[in-house]
Amino acid sequence: DQQVKQNSPSLSVQEGRISILNCDYTNSMFDYFLWYKKYPAEGPTFLISISSIKDKNEDGRFTVFLNKSAKHLSLHIVPSQPGDSAVYFCAASRYNQGGKLIFGQGTELSVKP
Amino acid sequence: DTGVSQDPRHKITKRGQNVTFRCDPISEHNRLYWYRQTLGQGPEFLTYFQNEAQLEKSRLLSDRFSAERPKGSFSTLEIQRTEQGDSAMYLCASSLASGQNTGELFFGEGSRLTVL
């Protein structure tokens, strides 16, 4: 049972343009969502998060949007840079689950110069 | 370096052998998590500790797997009688959390297991 899904395994974007990575979830009890970035041979690193009481959170070039009714979140990167090329994972958790994260399968972003 | 460290980074073993991985979390973090990641998939939760107490184990953690965090600091994950299906990246993460609040998880670089 895949509770968090990233249906696009890969995405290619031109430098300077917007990258939009999508994530869907099935469990309406999730109340906290995160995006992690992973470079080869490294562990995932935290990028940005959003609580279910919000619908948008912004941090520099990165913005996460949450649509609770659609059980959908997205990560926007503007402008995209070649250094953003990595695998991006969305993750979700529930308030009373001890911080345990449920991850999607990941989307590999390639930003072309 | 004060991040999460894992050892060894890569382990190659023969089927049927036992292996043990060690994780040293960020020193002030009270929660420690083990995840497994296979090719093309996201990390899958295995277990987590709050201080020395193991609070949850995934059904993925068969009886061949055991994890400990004896003094609430470092943790070990042991796999007995390894099978080829155990080949994966084993990730450790830690967080500082209070009560039921969710904190950001900080991951180590992982220990890659290859079972021949």
PDB file of C-alpha atoms in Angstrom:
ATOM      1  CA  ASP A   1       0.000   0.000   0.000  1.00  0.00           C
ATOM      2  CA  GLN A   2       1.832   3.070  -1.294  1.00  0.00           C
ATOM      3  CA  GLN A   3       0.510   5.887   0.884  1.00  0.00           C
ATOM      4  CA  VAL A   4       2.752   8.530  -0.686  1.00  0.00           C
ATOM      5  CA  LYS A   5       3.205   8.517  -4.452  1.00  0.00           C
ATOM      6  CA  GLN A   6       5.421  10.398  -6.837  1.00  0.00           C
ATOM      7  CA  ASN A   7       4.217   9.354 -10.242  1.00  0.00           C
ATOM      8  CA  SER A   8       6.971  11.001 -12.272  1.00  0.00           C
ATOM      9  CA  PRO A   9      10.257   9.101 -11.960  1.00  0.00           C
ATOM     10  CA  SER A  10      12.137  11.847 -13.783  1.00  0.00           C
ATOM     11  CA  LEU A  11      11.882  15.463 -14.869  1.00  0.00           C
ATOM     12  CA  SER A  12      14.142  17.496 -17.133  1.00  0.00           C
ATOM     13  CA  VAL A  13      14.105  21.301 -17.024  1.00  0.00           C
ATOM     14  CA  GLN A  14      16.140  24.071 -18.620  1.00  0.00           C
ATOM     15  CA  GLU A  15      18.265  26.223 -16.323  1.00  0.00           C
ATOM     16  CA  GLY A  16      16.403  29.354 -15.241  1.00  0.00           C
ATOM     17  CA  ARG A  17      12.956  27.812 -15.767  1.00  0.00           C
ATOM     18  CA  ILE A  18      10.540  26.527 -13.141  1.00  0.00           C
ATOM     19  CA  SER A  19      10.700  22.950 -11.882  1.00  0.00           C
ATOM     20  CA  ILE A  20       7.471  21.492 -10.517  1.00  0.00           C
ATOM     21  CA  LEU A  21       7.607  18.199  -8.664  1.00  0.00           C
ATOM     22  CA  ASN A  22       4.361  16.536  -7.647  1.00  0.00           C
ATOM     23  CA  CYS A  23       3.332  14.220  -4.858  1.00  0.00           C
ATOM     24  CA  ASP A  24       0.022  12.564  -3.947  1.00  0.00           C
ATOM     25  CA  TYR A  25      -0.966  10.889  -0.717  1.00  0.00           C
ATOM     26  CA  THR A  26      -3.846   8.682   0.322  1.00  0.00           C
ATOM     27  CA  ASN A  27      -3.915   8.911   4.122  1.00  0.00           C
ATOM     28  CA  SER A  28      -5.982  11.902   5.252  1.00  0.00           C
ATOM     29  CA  MET A  29      -4.455  11.576   8.738  1.00  0.00           C
ATOM     30  CA  PHE A  30      -1.109  12.906   7.519  1.00  0.00           C
ATOM     31  CA  ASP A  31      -0.575  16.376   8.915  1.00  0.00           C
ATOM     32  CA  TYR A  32       3.029  17.237   8.134  1.00  0.00           C
ATOM     33  CA  PHE A  33       4.786  17.038   4.801  1.00  0.00           C
ATOM     34  CA  LEU A  34       8.421  17.385   3.856  1.00  0.00           C
ATOM     35  CA  TRP A  35      10.640  17.411   0.799  1.00  0.00           C
ATOM     36  CA  TYR A  36      14.103  15.884   0.849  1.00  0.00           C
ATOM     37  CA  LYS A  37      16.841  16.123  -1.759  1.00  0.00           C
ATOM     38  CA  LYS A  38      19.325  13.333  -2.371  1.00  0.00           C
ATOM     39  CA  TYR A  39      22.598  13.433  -4.279  1.00  0.00           C
ATOM     40  CA  PRO A  40      24.304  10.160  -5.299  1.00  0.00           C
ATOM     41  CA  ALA A  41      26.243   8.461  -2.488  1.00  0.00           C
ATOM     42  CA  GLU A  42      24.767  10.817   0.107  1.00  0.00           C
ATOM     43  CA  GLY A  43      21.874  10.530   2.516  1.00  0.00           C
ATOM     44  CA  PRO A  44      18.695  12.545   1.942  1.00  0.00           C
ATOM     45  CA  THR A  45      18.866  16.142   3.162  1.00  0.00           C
ATOM     46  CA  PHE A  46      15.896  18.163   4.333  1.00  0.00           C
ATOM     47  CA  LEU A  47      14.715  20.872   1.962  1.00  0.00           C
ATOM     48  CA  ILE A  48      11.386  22.327   3.054  1.00  0.00           C
ATOM     49  CA  SER A  49       8.273  21.334   4.986  1.00  0.00           C
ATOM     50  CA  ILE A  50       4.647  22.316   5.425  1.00  0.00           C
ATOM     51  CA  SER A  51       2.076  21.724   8.103  1.00  0.00           C
ATOM     52  CA  SER A  52      -1.464  20.745   7.155  1.00  0.00           C
ATOM     53  CA  ILE A  53      -2.775  23.976   8.620  1.00  0.00           C
ATOM     54  CA  LYS A  54      -1.062  25.876   5.817  1.00  0.00           C
ATOM     55  CA  ASP A  55      -1.390  25.717   2.054  1.00  0.00           C
ATOM     56  CA  LYS A  56       1.924  27.318   1.107  1.00  0.00           C
ATOM     57  CA  ASN A  57       5.423  27.610   2.510  1.00  0.00           C
ATOM     58  CA  GLU A  58       8.263  29.443   0.841  1.00  0.00           C
ATOM     59  CA  ASP A  59      12.001  29.378   1.406  1.00  0.00           C
ATOM     60  CA  GLY A  60      14.081  31.245  -1.127  1.00  0.00           C
ATOM     61  CA  ARG A  61      13.764  29.579  -4.518  1.00  0.00           C
ATOM     62  CA  PHE A  62      11.705  26.722  -3.068  1.00  0.00           C
ATOM     63  CA  THR A  63       7.946  26.801  -2.463  1.00  0.00           C
ATOM     64  CA  VAL A  64       5.751  23.936  -1.353  1.00  0.00           C
ATOM     65  CA  PHE A  65       2.013  23.997  -2.009  1.00  0.00           C
ATOM     66  CA  LEU A  66      -0.472  21.763  -0.209  1.00  0.00           C
ATOM     67  CA  ASN A  67      -3.978  20.976  -1.484  1.00  0.00           C
ATOM     68  CA  LYS A  68      -5.597  18.943   1.282  1.00  0.00           C
ATOM     69  CA  SER A  69      -8.857  18.341  -0.537  1.00  0.00           C
ATOM     70  CA  ALA A  70      -6.953  16.794  -3.444  1.00  0.00           C
ATOM     71  CA  LYS A  71      -4.388  15.136  -1.152  1.00  0.00           C
ATOM     72  CA  HIS A  72      -1.693  16.653  -3.323  1.00  0.00           C
ATOM     73  CA  LEU A  73       1.451  18.636  -2.730  1.00  0.00           C
ATOM     74  CA  SER A  74       3.961  20.139  -5.084  1.00  0.00           C
ATOM     75  CA  LEU A  75       7.430  21.611  -4.886  1.00  0.00           C
ATOM     76  CA  HIS A  76       8.269  24.573  -7.096  1.00  0.00           C
ATOM     77  CA  ILE A  77      11.858  25.564  -7.743  1.00  0.00           C
ATOM     78  CA  VAL A  78      12.306  28.970  -9.368  1.00  0.00           C
ATOM     79  CA  PRO A  79      14.670  29.589 -11.028  1.00  0.00           C
ATOM     80  CA  SER A  80      16.093  26.118 -11.476  1.00  0.00           C
ATOM     81  CA  GLN A  81      19.881  25.740 -11.350  1.00  0.00           C
ATOM     82  CA  PRO A  82      22.133  22.876 -12.491  1.00  0.00           C
ATOM     83  CA  GLY A  83      23.066  22.255  -8.838  1.00  0.00           C
ATOM     84  CA  ASP A  84      19.425  21.395  -8.178  1.00  0.00           C
ATOM     85  CA  SER A  85      19.880  18.189 -10.187  1.00  0.00           C
ATOM     86  CA  ALA A  86      19.163  15.419  -7.677  1.00  0.00           C
ATOM     87  CA  VAL A  87      16.481  12.967  -6.606  1.00  0.00           C
ATOM     88  CA  TYR A  88      13.649  14.631  -4.699  1.00  0.00           C
ATOM     89  CA  PHE A  89      11.534  12.700  -2.213  1.00  0.00           C
ATOM     90  CA  CYS A  90       8.319  13.858  -0.647  1.00  0.00           C
ATOM     91  CA  ALA A  91       7.457  12.475   2.756  1.00  0.00           C
ATOM     92  CA  ALA A  92       4.515  12.611   5.127  1.00  0.00           C
ATOM     93  CA  SER A  93       3.934  12.026   8.798  1.00  0.00           C
ATOM     94  CA  ARG A  94       1.205  12.001  11.419  1.00  0.00           C
ATOM     95  CA  TYR A  95       1.313  14.030  14.625  1.00  0.00           C
ATOM     96  CA  ASN A  96       1.185  11.051  16.985  1.00  0.00           C
ATOM     97  CA  GLN A  97       3.510   8.734  15.073  1.00  0.00           C
ATOM     98  CA  GLY A  98       6.792   9.749  16.660  1.00  0.00           C
ATOM     99  CA  GLY A  99       8.112  11.591  13.641  1.00  0.00           C
ATOM    100  CA  LYS A 100       8.105   8.496  11.432  1.00  0.00           C
ATOM    101  CA  LEU A 101       8.172   9.578   7.787  1.00  0.00           C
ATOM    102  CA  ILE A 102       6.519   7.771   4.881  1.00  0.00           C
ATOM    103  CA  PHE A 103       8.381   8.498   1.651  1.00  0.00           C
ATOM    104  CA  GLY A 104       7.387   8.573  -1.990  1.00  0.00           C
ATOM    105  CA  GLN A 105       9.431   6.804  -4.649  1.00  0.00           C
ATOM    106  CA  GLY A 106      11.328   9.919  -5.665  1.00  0.00           C
ATOM    107  CA  THR A 107      11.616  12.073  -8.785  1.00  0.00           C
ATOM    108  CA  GLU A 108      14.982  12.566 -10.449  1.00  0.00           C
ATOM    109  CA  LEU A 109      15.340  16.182 -11.523  1.00  0.00           C
ATOM    110  CA  SER A 110      17.833  17.105 -14.206  1.00  0.00           C
ATOM    111  CA  VAL A 111      18.463  20.788 -14.816  1.00  0.00           C
ATOM    112  CA  LYS A 112      20.185  21.399 -18.149  1.00  0.00           C
ATOM    113  CA  PRO A 113      22.481  24.419 -18.589  1.00  0.00           C
TER     114      PRO A 113
ATOM    115  CA  ASP B   1      31.759  16.588  11.530  1.00  0.00           C
ATOM    116  CA  THR B   2      28.768  16.547  13.860  1.00  0.00           C
ATOM    117  CA  GLY B   3      26.239  14.914  11.530  1.00  0.00           C
ATOM    118  CA  VAL B   4      24.845  11.386  11.587  1.00  0.00           C
ATOM    119  CA  SER B   5      27.576   8.846  10.878  1.00  0.00           C
ATOM    120  CA  GLN B   6      27.170   5.253   9.758  1.00  0.00           C
ATOM    121  CA  ASP B   7      29.640   2.405   9.606  1.00  0.00           C
ATOM    122  CA  PRO B   8      30.541   0.572   7.468  1.00  0.00           C
ATOM    123  CA  ARG B   9      29.642   2.489   4.325  1.00  0.00           C
ATOM    124  CA  HIS B  10      29.633  -0.664   2.269  1.00  0.00           C
ATOM    125  CA  LYS B  11      29.415  -4.319   3.278  1.00  0.00           C
ATOM    126  CA  ILE B  12      29.626  -7.292   0.944  1.00  0.00           C
ATOM    127  CA  THR B  13      28.709 -10.620   2.457  1.00  0.00           C
ATOM    128  CA  LYS B  14      27.727 -14.112   1.477  1.00  0.00           C
ATOM    129  CA  ARG B  15      24.211 -15.376   1.919  1.00  0.00           C
ATOM    130  CA  GLY B  16      23.685 -16.833   5.368  1.00  0.00           C
ATOM    131  CA  GLN B  17      26.236 -14.634   7.130  1.00  0.00           C
ATOM    132  CA  ASN B  18      25.358 -12.125   9.853  1.00  0.00           C
ATOM    133  CA  VAL B  19      26.059  -8.419   9.447  1.00  0.00           C
ATOM    134  CA  THR B  20      25.912  -5.491  11.849  1.00  0.00           C
ATOM    135  CA  PHE B  21      25.643  -1.796  11.072  1.00  0.00           C
ATOM    136  CA  ARG B  22      26.345   1.021  13.471  1.00  0.00           C
ATOM    137  CA  CYS B  23      24.819   4.490  13.590  1.00  0.00           C
ATOM    138  CA  ASP B  24      26.017   7.439  15.635  1.00  0.00           C
ATOM    139  CA  PRO B  25      23.313  10.119  15.704  1.00  0.00           C
ATOM    140  CA  ILE B  26      23.702  13.840  16.260  1.00  0.00           C
ATOM    141  CA  SER B  27      24.633  13.975  19.927  1.00  0.00           C
ATOM    142  CA  GLU B  28      21.711  15.942  21.330  1.00  0.00           C
ATOM    143  CA  HIS B  29      19.059  14.065  19.316  1.00  0.00           C
ATOM    144  CA  ASN B  30      16.731  11.826  21.290  1.00  0.00           C
ATOM    145  CA  ARG B  31      15.147   9.965  18.380  1.00  0.00           C
ATOM    146  CA  LEU B  32      16.906   7.551  16.068  1.00  0.00           C
ATOM    147  CA  TYR B  33      15.398   5.887  12.992  1.00  0.00           C
ATOM    148  CA  TRP B  34      16.416   3.085  10.667  1.00  0.00           C
ATOM    149  CA  TYR B  35      15.233   3.040   7.068  1.00  0.00           C
ATOM    150  CA  ARG B  36      15.934   0.766   4.122  1.00  0.00           C
ATOM    151  CA  GLN B  37      16.150   1.967   0.540  1.00  0.00           C
ATOM    152  CA  THR B  38      16.198  -0.198  -2.557  1.00  0.00           C
ATOM    153  CA  LEU B  39      16.879   0.896  -6.116  1.00  0.00           C
ATOM    154  CA  GLY B  40      14.188   3.166  -7.529  1.00  0.00           C
ATOM    155  CA  GLN B  41      12.302   3.406  -4.253  1.00  0.00           C
ATOM    156  CA  GLY B  42      12.108   5.875  -1.439  1.00  0.00           C
ATOM    157  CA  PRO B  43      13.351   5.067   2.049  1.00  0.00           C
ATOM    158  CA  GLU B  44      11.121   2.579   3.881  1.00  0.00           C
ATOM    159  CA  PHE B  45      10.704   2.855   7.635  1.00  0.00           C
ATOM    160  CA  LEU B  46      12.094  -0.054   9.674  1.00  0.00           C
ATOM    161  CA  THR B  47      12.147   1.037  13.310  1.00  0.00           C
ATOM    162  CA  TYR B  48      12.737   3.944  15.641  1.00  0.00           C
ATOM    163  CA  PHE B  49      13.951   4.659  19.146  1.00  0.00           C
ATOM    164  CA  GLN B  50      13.209   7.399  21.592  1.00  0.00           C
ATOM    165  CA  ASN B  51      16.283   7.453  23.802  1.00  0.00           C
ATOM    166  CA  GLU B  52      16.934   3.737  24.488  1.00  0.00           C
ATOM    167  CA  ALA B  53      13.345   2.569  24.020  1.00  0.00           C
ATOM    168  CA  GLN B  54      12.396   0.951  20.717  1.00  0.00           C
ATOM    169  CA  LEU B  55       8.929   2.359  20.138  1.00  0.00           C
ATOM    170  CA  GLU B  56       7.897   0.954  16.777  1.00  0.00           C
ATOM    171  CA  LYS B  57       8.940  -1.781  14.362  1.00  0.00           C
ATOM    172  CA  SER B  58       7.738  -2.120  10.800  1.00  0.00           C
ATOM    173  CA  ARG B  59       6.414  -5.442   9.518  1.00  0.00           C
ATOM    174  CA  LEU B  60       9.376  -5.214   7.109  1.00  0.00           C
ATOM    175  CA  LEU B  61      11.593  -5.981  10.101  1.00  0.00           C
ATOM    176  CA  SER B  62      11.510  -9.780  10.151  1.00  0.00           C
ATOM    177  CA  ASP B  63      12.777 -11.805  13.084  1.00  0.00           C
ATOM    178  CA  ARG B  64      16.193 -11.953  11.381  1.00  0.00           C
ATOM    179  CA  PHE B  65      16.553  -8.222  12.042  1.00  0.00           C
ATOM    180  CA  SER B  66      17.299  -6.732  15.441  1.00  0.00           C
ATOM    181  CA  ALA B  67      18.083  -3.174  16.412  1.00  0.00           C
ATOM    182  CA  GLU B  68      19.371  -1.823  19.679  1.00  0.00           C
ATOM    183  CA  ARG B  69      20.199   1.511  21.209  1.00  0.00           C
ATOM    184  CA  PRO B  70      21.516   0.411  24.594  1.00  0.00           C
ATOM    185  CA  LYS B  71      22.500   3.723  26.143  1.00  0.00           C
ATOM    186  CA  GLY B  72      20.315   6.020  24.126  1.00  0.00           C
ATOM    187  CA  SER B  73      23.241   7.145  22.022  1.00  0.00           C
ATOM    188  CA  PHE B  74      24.546   4.995  19.136  1.00  0.00           C
ATOM    189  CA  SER B  75      22.469   2.215  17.610  1.00  0.00           C
ATOM    190  CA  THR B  76      23.205  -1.084  15.898  1.00  0.00           C
ATOM    191  CA  LEU B  77      21.166  -2.925  13.302  1.00  0.00           C
ATOM    192  CA  GLU B  78      21.969  -6.616  12.971  1.00  0.00           C
ATOM    193  CA  ILE B  79      20.764  -8.875  10.184  1.00  0.00           C
ATOM    194  CA  GLN B  80      21.133 -12.602  10.803  1.00  0.00           C
ATOM    195  CA  ARG B  81      21.295 -15.265   8.101  1.00  0.00           C
ATOM    196  CA  THR B  82      21.347 -12.685   5.324  1.00  0.00           C
ATOM    197  CA  GLU B  83      19.410 -13.294   2.125  1.00  0.00           C
ATOM    198  CA  GLN B  84      19.920 -11.762  -1.307  1.00  0.00           C
ATOM    199  CA  GLY B  85      16.706  -9.797  -0.807  1.00  0.00           C
ATOM    200  CA  ASP B  86      18.364  -7.963   2.081  1.00  0.00           C
ATOM    201  CA  SER B  87      20.655  -6.171  -0.367  1.00  0.00           C
ATOM    202  CA  ALA B  88      19.810  -2.489   0.045  1.00  0.00           C
ATOM    203  CA  MET B  89      20.994   0.816   1.454  1.00  0.00           C
ATOM    204  CA  TYR B  90      20.360   1.008   5.211  1.00  0.00           C
ATOM    205  CA  LEU B  91      19.858   4.583   6.300  1.00  0.00           C
ATOM    206  CA  CYS B  92      19.981   5.927   9.813  1.00  0.00           C
ATOM    207  CA  ALA B  93      18.424   9.238  10.811  1.00  0.00           C
ATOM    208  CA  SER B  94      18.049  11.189  14.024  1.00  0.00           C
ATOM    209  CA  SER B  95      15.883  14.023  15.233  1.00  0.00           C
ATOM    210  CA  LEU B  96      15.265  16.199  18.246  1.00  0.00           C
ATOM    211  CA  ALA B  97      11.623  16.009  19.090  1.00  0.00           C
ATOM    212  CA  SER B  98       9.509  16.624  22.149  1.00  0.00           C
ATOM    213  CA  GLY B  99       6.266  14.872  22.914  1.00  0.00           C
ATOM    214  CA  GLN B 100       4.499  13.914  19.741  1.00  0.00           C
ATOM    215  CA  ASN B 101       5.819  16.825  17.709  1.00  0.00           C
ATOM    216  CA  THR B 102       7.442  16.031  14.424  1.00  0.00           C
ATOM    217  CA  GLY B 103      11.006  17.182  13.976  1.00  0.00           C
ATOM    218  CA  GLU B 104      13.112  17.246  10.881  1.00  0.00           C
ATOM    219  CA  LEU B 105      15.024  14.000  10.338  1.00  0.00           C
ATOM    220  CA  PHE B 106      18.756  14.241   9.650  1.00  0.00           C
ATOM    221  CA  PHE B 107      20.066  11.302   7.647  1.00  0.00           C
ATOM    222  CA  GLY B 108      23.450   9.663   7.525  1.00  0.00           C
ATOM    223  CA  GLU B 109      25.091   8.651   4.266  1.00  0.00           C
ATOM    224  CA  GLY B 110      23.898   5.074   4.610  1.00  0.00           C
ATOM    225  CA  SER B 111      25.410   1.604   4.752  1.00  0.00           C
ATOM    226  CA  ARG B 112      25.103  -0.309   1.503  1.00  0.00           C
ATOM    227  CA  LEU B 113      24.671  -4.071   1.927  1.00  0.00           C
ATOM    228  CA  THR B 114      25.368  -6.468  -0.931  1.00  0.00           C
ATOM    229  CA  VAL B 115      24.502 -10.110  -0.298  1.00  0.00           C
ATOM    230  CA  LEU B 116      26.070 -12.525  -2.786  1.00  0.00           C
TER     231      LEU B 116
END
